[in-house]
Coordinates of C-alpha atoms and ligand atoms in Angstrom, one line a residue:
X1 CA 14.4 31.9 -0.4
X2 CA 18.0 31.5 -0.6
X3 CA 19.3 30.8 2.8
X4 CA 23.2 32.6 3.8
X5 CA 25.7 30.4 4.4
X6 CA 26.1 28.7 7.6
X7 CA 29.2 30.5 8.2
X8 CA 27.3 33.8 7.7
X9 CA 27.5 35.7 11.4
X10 CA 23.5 36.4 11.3
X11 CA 24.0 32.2 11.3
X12 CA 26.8 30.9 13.1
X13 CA 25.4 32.8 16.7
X14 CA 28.3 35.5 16.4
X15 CA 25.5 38.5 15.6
X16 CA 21.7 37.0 15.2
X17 CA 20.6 38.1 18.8
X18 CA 23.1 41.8 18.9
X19 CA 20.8 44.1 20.6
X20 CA 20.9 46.2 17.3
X21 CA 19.4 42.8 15.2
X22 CA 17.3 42.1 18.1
X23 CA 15.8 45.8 18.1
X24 CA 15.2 45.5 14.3
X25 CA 13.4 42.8 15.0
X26 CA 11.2 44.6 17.0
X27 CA 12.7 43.2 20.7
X28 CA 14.0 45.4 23.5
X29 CA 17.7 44.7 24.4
X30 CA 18.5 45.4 28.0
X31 CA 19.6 48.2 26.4
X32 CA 19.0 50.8 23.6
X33 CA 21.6 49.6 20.6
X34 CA 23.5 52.7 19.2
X35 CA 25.4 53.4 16.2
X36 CA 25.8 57.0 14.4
X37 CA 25.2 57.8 10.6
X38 CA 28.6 58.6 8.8
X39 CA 30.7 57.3 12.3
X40 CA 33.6 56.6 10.2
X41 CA 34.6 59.4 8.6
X42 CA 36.0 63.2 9.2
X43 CA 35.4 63.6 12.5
X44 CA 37.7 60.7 13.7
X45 CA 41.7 62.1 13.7
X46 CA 42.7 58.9 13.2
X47 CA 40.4 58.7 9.7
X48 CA 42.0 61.8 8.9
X49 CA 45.4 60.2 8.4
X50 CA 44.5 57.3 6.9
X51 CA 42.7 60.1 3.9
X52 CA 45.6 62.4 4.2
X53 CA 47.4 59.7 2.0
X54 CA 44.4 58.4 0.0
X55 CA 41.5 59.6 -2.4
X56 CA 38.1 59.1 -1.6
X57 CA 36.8 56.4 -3.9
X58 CA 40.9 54.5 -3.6
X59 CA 40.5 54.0 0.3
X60 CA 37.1 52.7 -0.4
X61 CA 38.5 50.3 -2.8
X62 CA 41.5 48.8 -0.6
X63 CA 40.0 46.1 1.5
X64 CA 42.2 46.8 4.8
X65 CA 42.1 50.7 4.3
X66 CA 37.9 50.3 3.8
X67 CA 37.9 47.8 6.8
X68 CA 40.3 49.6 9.5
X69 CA 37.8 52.6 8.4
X70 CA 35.2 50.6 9.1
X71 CA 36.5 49.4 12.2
X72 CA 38.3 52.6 13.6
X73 CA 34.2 54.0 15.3
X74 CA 33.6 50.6 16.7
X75 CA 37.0 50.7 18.9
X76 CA 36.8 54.3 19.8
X77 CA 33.0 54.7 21.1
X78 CA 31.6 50.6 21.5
X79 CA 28.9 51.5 19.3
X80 CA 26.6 48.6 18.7
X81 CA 27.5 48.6 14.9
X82 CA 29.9 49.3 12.4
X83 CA 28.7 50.8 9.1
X84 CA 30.6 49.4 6.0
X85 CA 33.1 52.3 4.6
X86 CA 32.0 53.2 1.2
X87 CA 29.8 55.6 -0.5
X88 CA 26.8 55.2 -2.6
X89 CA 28.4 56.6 -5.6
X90 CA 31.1 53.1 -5.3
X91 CA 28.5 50.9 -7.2
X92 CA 28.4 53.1 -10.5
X93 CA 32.2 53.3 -10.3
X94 CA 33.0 49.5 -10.1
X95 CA 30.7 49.1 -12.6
X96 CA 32.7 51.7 -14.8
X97 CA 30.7 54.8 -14.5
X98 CA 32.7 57.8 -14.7
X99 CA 32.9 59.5 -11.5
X100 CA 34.3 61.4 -8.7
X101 CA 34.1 62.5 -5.7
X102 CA 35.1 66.0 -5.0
X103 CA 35.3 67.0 -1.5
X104 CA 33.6 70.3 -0.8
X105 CA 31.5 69.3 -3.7
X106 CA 30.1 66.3 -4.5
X107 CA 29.9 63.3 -7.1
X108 CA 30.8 64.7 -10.1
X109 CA 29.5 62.2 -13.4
X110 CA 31.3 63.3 -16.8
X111 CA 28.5 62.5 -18.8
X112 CA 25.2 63.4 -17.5
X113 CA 22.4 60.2 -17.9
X114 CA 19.5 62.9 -19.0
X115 CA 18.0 61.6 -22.2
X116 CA 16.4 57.8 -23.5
X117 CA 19.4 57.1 -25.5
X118 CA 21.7 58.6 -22.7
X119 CA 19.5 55.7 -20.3
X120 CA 19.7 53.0 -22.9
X121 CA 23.6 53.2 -23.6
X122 CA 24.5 52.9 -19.7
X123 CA 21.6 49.7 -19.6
X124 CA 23.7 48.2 -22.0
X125 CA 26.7 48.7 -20.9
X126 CA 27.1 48.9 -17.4
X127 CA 25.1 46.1 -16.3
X128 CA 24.3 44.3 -13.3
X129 CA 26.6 41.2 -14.0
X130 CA 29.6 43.3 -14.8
X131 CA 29.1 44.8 -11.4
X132 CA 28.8 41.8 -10.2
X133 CA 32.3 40.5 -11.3
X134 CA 34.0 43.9 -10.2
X135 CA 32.7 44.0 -6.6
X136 CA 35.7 41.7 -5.0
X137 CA 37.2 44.6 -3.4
X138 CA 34.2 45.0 -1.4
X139 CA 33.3 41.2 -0.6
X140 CA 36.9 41.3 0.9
X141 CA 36.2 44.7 2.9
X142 CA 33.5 43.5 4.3
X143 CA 34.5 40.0 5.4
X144 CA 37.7 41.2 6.4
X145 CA 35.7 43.4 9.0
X146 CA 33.2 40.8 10.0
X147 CA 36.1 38.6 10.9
X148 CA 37.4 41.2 13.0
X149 CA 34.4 42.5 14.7
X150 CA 32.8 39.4 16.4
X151 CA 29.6 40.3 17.9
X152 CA 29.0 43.5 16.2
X153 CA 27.1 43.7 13.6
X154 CA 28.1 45.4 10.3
X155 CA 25.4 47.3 8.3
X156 CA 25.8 47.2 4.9
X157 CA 24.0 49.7 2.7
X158 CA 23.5 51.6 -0.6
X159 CA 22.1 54.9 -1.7
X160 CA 18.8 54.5 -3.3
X161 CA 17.6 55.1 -6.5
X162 CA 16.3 58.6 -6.4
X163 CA 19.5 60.1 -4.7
X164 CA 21.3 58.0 -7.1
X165 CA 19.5 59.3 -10.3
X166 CA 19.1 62.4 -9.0
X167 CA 23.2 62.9 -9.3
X168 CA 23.3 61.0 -12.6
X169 CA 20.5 63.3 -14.3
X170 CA 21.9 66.4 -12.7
X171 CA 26.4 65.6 -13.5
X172 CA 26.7 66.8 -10.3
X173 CA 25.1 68.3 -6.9
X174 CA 21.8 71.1 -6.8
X175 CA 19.9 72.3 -5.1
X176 CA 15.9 70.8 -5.6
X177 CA 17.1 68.6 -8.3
X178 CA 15.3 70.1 -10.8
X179 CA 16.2 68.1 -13.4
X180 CA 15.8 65.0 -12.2
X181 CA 12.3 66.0 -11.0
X182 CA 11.4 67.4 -14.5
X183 CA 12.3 63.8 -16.3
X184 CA 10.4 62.1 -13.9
X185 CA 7.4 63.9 -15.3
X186 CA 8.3 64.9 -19.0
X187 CA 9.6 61.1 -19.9
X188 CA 8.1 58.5 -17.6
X189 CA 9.7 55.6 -19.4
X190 CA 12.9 56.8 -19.2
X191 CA 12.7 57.6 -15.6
X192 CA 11.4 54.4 -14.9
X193 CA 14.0 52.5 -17.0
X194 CA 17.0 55.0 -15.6
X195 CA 15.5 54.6 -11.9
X196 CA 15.6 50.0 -12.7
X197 CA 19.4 50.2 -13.4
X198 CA 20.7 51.9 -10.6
X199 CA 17.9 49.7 -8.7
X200 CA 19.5 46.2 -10.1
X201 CA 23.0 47.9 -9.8
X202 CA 21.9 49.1 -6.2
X203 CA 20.7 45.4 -5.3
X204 CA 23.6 43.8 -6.4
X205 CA 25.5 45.8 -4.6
X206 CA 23.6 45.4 -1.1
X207 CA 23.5 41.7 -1.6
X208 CA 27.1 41.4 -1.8
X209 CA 27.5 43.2 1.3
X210 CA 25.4 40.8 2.9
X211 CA 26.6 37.9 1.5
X212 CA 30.0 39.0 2.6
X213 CA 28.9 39.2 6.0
X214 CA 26.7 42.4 6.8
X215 CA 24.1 41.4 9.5
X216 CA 21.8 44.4 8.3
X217 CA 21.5 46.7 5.6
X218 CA 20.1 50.3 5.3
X219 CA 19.2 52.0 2.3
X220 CA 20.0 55.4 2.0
X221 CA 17.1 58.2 0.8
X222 CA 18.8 61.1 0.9
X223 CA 17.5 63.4 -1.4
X224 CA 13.5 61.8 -1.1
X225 CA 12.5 64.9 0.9
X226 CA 12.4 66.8 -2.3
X227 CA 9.6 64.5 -3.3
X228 CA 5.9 65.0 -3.3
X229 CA 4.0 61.6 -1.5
X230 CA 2.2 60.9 -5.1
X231 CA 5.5 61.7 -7.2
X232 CA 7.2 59.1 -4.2
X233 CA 5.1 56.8 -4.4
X234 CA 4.4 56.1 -8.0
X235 CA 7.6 56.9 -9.7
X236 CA 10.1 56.4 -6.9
X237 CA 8.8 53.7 -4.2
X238 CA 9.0 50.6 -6.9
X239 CA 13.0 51.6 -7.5
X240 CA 13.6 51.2 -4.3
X241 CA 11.7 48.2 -3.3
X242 CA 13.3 46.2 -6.3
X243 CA 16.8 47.6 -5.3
X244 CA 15.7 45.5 -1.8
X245 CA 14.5 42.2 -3.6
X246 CA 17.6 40.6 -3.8
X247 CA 18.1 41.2 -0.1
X248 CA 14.6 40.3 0.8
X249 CA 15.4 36.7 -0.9
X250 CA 18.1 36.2 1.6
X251 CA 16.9 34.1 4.9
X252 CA 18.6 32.1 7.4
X253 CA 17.2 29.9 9.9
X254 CA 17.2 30.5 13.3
X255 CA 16.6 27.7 16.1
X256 CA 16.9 23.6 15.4
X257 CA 14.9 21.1 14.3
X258 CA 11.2 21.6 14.3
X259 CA 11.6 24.7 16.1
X260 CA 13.6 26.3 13.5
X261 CA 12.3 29.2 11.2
X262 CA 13.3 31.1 8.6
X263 CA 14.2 34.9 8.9
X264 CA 15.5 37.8 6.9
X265 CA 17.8 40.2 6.8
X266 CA 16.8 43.3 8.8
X267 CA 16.1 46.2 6.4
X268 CA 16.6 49.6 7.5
X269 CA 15.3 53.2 5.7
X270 CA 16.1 56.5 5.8
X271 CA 15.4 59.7 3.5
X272 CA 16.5 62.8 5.7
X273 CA 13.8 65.8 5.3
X274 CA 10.8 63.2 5.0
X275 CA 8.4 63.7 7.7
X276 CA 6.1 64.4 5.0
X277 CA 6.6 60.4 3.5
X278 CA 6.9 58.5 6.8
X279 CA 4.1 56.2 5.6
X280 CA 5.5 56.3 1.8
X281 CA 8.6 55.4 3.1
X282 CA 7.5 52.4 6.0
X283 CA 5.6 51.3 2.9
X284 CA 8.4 50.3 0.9
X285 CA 8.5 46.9 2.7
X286 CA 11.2 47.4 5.5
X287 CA 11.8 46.5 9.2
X288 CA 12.8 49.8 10.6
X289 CA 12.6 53.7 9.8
X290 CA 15.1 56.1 10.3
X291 CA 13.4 59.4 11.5
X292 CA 15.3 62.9 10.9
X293 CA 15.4 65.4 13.6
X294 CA 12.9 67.3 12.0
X295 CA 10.1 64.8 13.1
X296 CA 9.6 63.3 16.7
X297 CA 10.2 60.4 17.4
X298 CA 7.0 60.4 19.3
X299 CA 4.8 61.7 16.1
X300 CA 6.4 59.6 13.5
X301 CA 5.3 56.4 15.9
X302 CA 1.6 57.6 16.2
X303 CA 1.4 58.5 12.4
X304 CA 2.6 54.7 11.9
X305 CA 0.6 53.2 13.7
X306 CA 3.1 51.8 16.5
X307 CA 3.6 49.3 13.9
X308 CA 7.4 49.8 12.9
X309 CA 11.0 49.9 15.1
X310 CA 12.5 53.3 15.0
X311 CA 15.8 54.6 14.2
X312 CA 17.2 58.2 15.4
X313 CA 16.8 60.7 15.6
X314 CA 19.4 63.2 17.3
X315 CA 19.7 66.9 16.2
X316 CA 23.4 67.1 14.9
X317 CA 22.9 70.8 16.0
X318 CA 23.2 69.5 19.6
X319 CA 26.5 67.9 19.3
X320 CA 28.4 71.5 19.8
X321 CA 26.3 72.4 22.6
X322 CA 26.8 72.2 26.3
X323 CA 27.4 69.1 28.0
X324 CA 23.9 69.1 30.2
X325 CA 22.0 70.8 26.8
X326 CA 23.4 67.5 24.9
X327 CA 22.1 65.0 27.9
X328 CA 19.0 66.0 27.6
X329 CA 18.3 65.9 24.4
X330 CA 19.3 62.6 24.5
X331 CA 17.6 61.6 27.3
X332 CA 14.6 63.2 25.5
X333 CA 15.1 61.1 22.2
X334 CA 15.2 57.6 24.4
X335 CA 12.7 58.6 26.6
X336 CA 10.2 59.2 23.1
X337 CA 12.1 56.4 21.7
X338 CA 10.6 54.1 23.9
X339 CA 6.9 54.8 22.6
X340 CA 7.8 53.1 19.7
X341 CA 7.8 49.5 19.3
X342 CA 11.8 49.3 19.5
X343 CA 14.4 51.9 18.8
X344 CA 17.9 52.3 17.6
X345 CA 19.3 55.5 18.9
X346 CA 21.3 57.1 15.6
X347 CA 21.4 60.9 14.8
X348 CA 19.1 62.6 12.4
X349 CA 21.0 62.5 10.2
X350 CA 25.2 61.9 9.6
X351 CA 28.0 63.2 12.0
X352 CA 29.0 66.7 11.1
X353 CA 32.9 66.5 10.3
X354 CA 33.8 69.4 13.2
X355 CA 32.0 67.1 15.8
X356 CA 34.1 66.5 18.6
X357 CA 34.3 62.3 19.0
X358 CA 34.4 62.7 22.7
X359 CA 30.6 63.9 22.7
X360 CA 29.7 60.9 20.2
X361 CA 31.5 58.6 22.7
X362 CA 29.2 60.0 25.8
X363 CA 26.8 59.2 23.7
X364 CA 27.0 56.0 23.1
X365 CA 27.5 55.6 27.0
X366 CA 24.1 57.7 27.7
X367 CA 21.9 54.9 25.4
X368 CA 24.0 51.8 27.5
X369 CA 22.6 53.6 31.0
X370 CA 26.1 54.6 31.8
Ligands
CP3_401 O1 26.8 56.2 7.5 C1 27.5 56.1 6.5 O2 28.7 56.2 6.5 C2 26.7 55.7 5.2 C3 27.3 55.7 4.0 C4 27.3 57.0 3.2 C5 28.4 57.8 2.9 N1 28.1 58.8 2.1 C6 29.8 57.5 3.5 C7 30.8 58.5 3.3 C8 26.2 57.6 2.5 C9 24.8 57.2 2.5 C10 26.8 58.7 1.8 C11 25.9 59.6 1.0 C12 26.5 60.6 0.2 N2 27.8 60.6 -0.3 C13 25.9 61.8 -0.3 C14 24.4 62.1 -0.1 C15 24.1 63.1 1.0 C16 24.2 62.6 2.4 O3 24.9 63.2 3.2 O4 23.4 61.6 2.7 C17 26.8 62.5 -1.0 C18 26.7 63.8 -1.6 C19 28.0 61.7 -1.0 C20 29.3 62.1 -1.7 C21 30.5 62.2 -0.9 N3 30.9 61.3 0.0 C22 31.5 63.2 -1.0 C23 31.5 64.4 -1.9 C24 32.5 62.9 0.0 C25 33.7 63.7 0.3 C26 34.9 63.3 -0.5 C27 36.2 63.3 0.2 O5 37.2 63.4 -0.5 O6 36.2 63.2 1.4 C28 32.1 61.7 0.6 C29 32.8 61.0 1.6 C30 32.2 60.1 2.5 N4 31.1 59.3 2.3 C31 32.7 59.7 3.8 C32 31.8 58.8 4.3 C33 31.9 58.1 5.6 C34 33.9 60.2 4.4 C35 34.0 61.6 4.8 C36 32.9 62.1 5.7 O7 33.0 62.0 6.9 O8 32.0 62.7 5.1

């Protein structure tokens, strides 16, 4: 194990017992921790002007514009953490990758990764260690942020491998990703040597963050609910566990002397549409599981055994509705929330950009008892 430095906030007392790290850990805070997928973003006015001036993937790149991002939800609603500004296309570009992000769209890649010379030209040239040396604008981001936030944890993350691949295969956005799918079963080695880069480019990437001062991390699914269990768990689940590794190497002690003992970085998962590969995904080897709105909170806890902290799992749908509809919703998700053995309270999946911020901010009050 390597341990994080001593003047890593997980270390130094500013964030190792935050109700959200204590709740990954499987404690119950005095009161439910709280943070919202995609909190910093479109639905925040002041976000807005900040991207009325800058692209995308530039405001990611500029450590004070990535960090006031960053920071902007934290001020606004007191949630319990921030979630690092970036996307999970930002490892592929810093690494050289072509690609963009078109709003309305999606990542667009200029040259599709679809064949085994396509996989073994990027291996050889976009490789872990070049990443490594082009990820400063993000180390600074995130300490930046750290420094300014104290006590609240910030999650650091990155999109997995199958969401990932399923954009390089594709160039671009679809629907069921066919094609992506079809590799995985007409050329197994390629798929498994396409899904290994993005996983070592993925890991490097996470560990950074932490490194840099994220508390936790959460590793992004999206696109696993196209996914059959089987095709999840033999061509998909071993990506995404070696995308954690270099995260899962990183430990820290907590208490003195004899009493001391080592622990890890809390590890957070989420595929949206997976109630189908709750198990699949809790078997990856992580401390908590995001749960979409699709699935109870409730169900998703007896299917696992009561074993795992749970993360969610608010129906954006609910945001626009009527005050009292909203409440109890909420109150609905805490109140299955507590069957589990701890919960973070988080949507199902992220904020829609025409949510009001006011209603994420009531929120936020509802999980502290207010
Ligand atoms: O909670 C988080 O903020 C986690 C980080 C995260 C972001 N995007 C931040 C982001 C994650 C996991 C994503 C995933 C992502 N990014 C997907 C997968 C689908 C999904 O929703 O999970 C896709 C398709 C993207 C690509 C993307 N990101 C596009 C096309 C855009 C819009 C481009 C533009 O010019 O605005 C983004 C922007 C983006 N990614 C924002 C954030 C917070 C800012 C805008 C927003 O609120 O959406």
């Amino acid at each position: 194990m390597n341990f994080l430095p001593a003047s890593h906030p997980l270390v130094d007392g500013r964030t190792g017992d935050a109700p959200l790290i204590r709740a990954l850990r499987g404690d119950r805070p005095e009161s439910t921790p709280v943070w919202f997928m995609r909190q910093a973003g479109r639905s925040l006015p002041e976000y807005r002007a900040i991207r009325a001036d800058h692209r995308m993937l530039d405001a990611c790149l500029t450590p004070d514009l990535a960090s006031e991002i960053t920071l902007q939800p934290v001020r606004r609603h007191g949630v319990d953490a921030a979630v690092f500004f970036s996307d999970i296309v930002v490892p592929m570009k810093l690494v050289g990758v072509d690609v963009d992000l078109v709003a309305g769209r999606g990542p667009v890649f200029a040259n599709p990764v679809r064949t085994a010379a396509d996989v073994a030209r990027v291996r050889e040239e976009f490789t872990p260690e070049r990443l490594h040396a082009a990820l400063d604008p993000v180390r600074d981001a995130v300490r930046l942020t750290a420094d300014a936030l104290g006590g609240t944890p910030v999650i650091g993350f990155t999109g997995a491998p199958f969401t990932l691949a399923a954009y390089l295969v594709e160039g671009g956005p679809s629907r069921d990703h066919l094609r992506a799918r079809t590799l995985m079963h007409s050329d197994p080695e390629t798929w498994a040597a396409l899904l290994d880069w993005v996983a070592d480019l993925c890991g490097v990437f996470l560990k950074a963050q932490v490194e840099a001062g994220a508390s936790a991390v959460q590793l992004f699914d999206s696109w696993a609910g196209s996914l059959s269990p089987v095709d999840y768990r033999e061509r998909v689940a071993p990506a995404s566990r070696r995308t954690l590794e270099p995260v899962r190497e990183l430990g820290f002690a907590a208490g003195e002397g004899y009493a001391a003992r080592p622990r890890a970085v809390p590890i957070i998962h989420f595929a949206v549409g997976s109630g189908h590969l709750l198990e699949e995904l809790a078997d990856v080897g992580v401390d908590a599981l995001g749960v979409d709105w699709r699935t109870s909170l409730e169900e998703a806890n007896r299917r696992l055994g009561g074993g795992i902290p749970l993360q969610g799992n608010i129906d954006p749908a609910f945001l626009g509705a009527a005050p009292e509809v909203l409440e109890a919703h909420v109150a609905d998700v805490l109140r299955q929330g507590r069957s589990a053995p701890a919960h973070v309270l988080n949507l199902g999946h992220g904020v829609p950009p025409e949510t009001d911020p006011d209603v994420l901010t009531r929120i936020v009050a509802l999980a502290h008892g207010a």
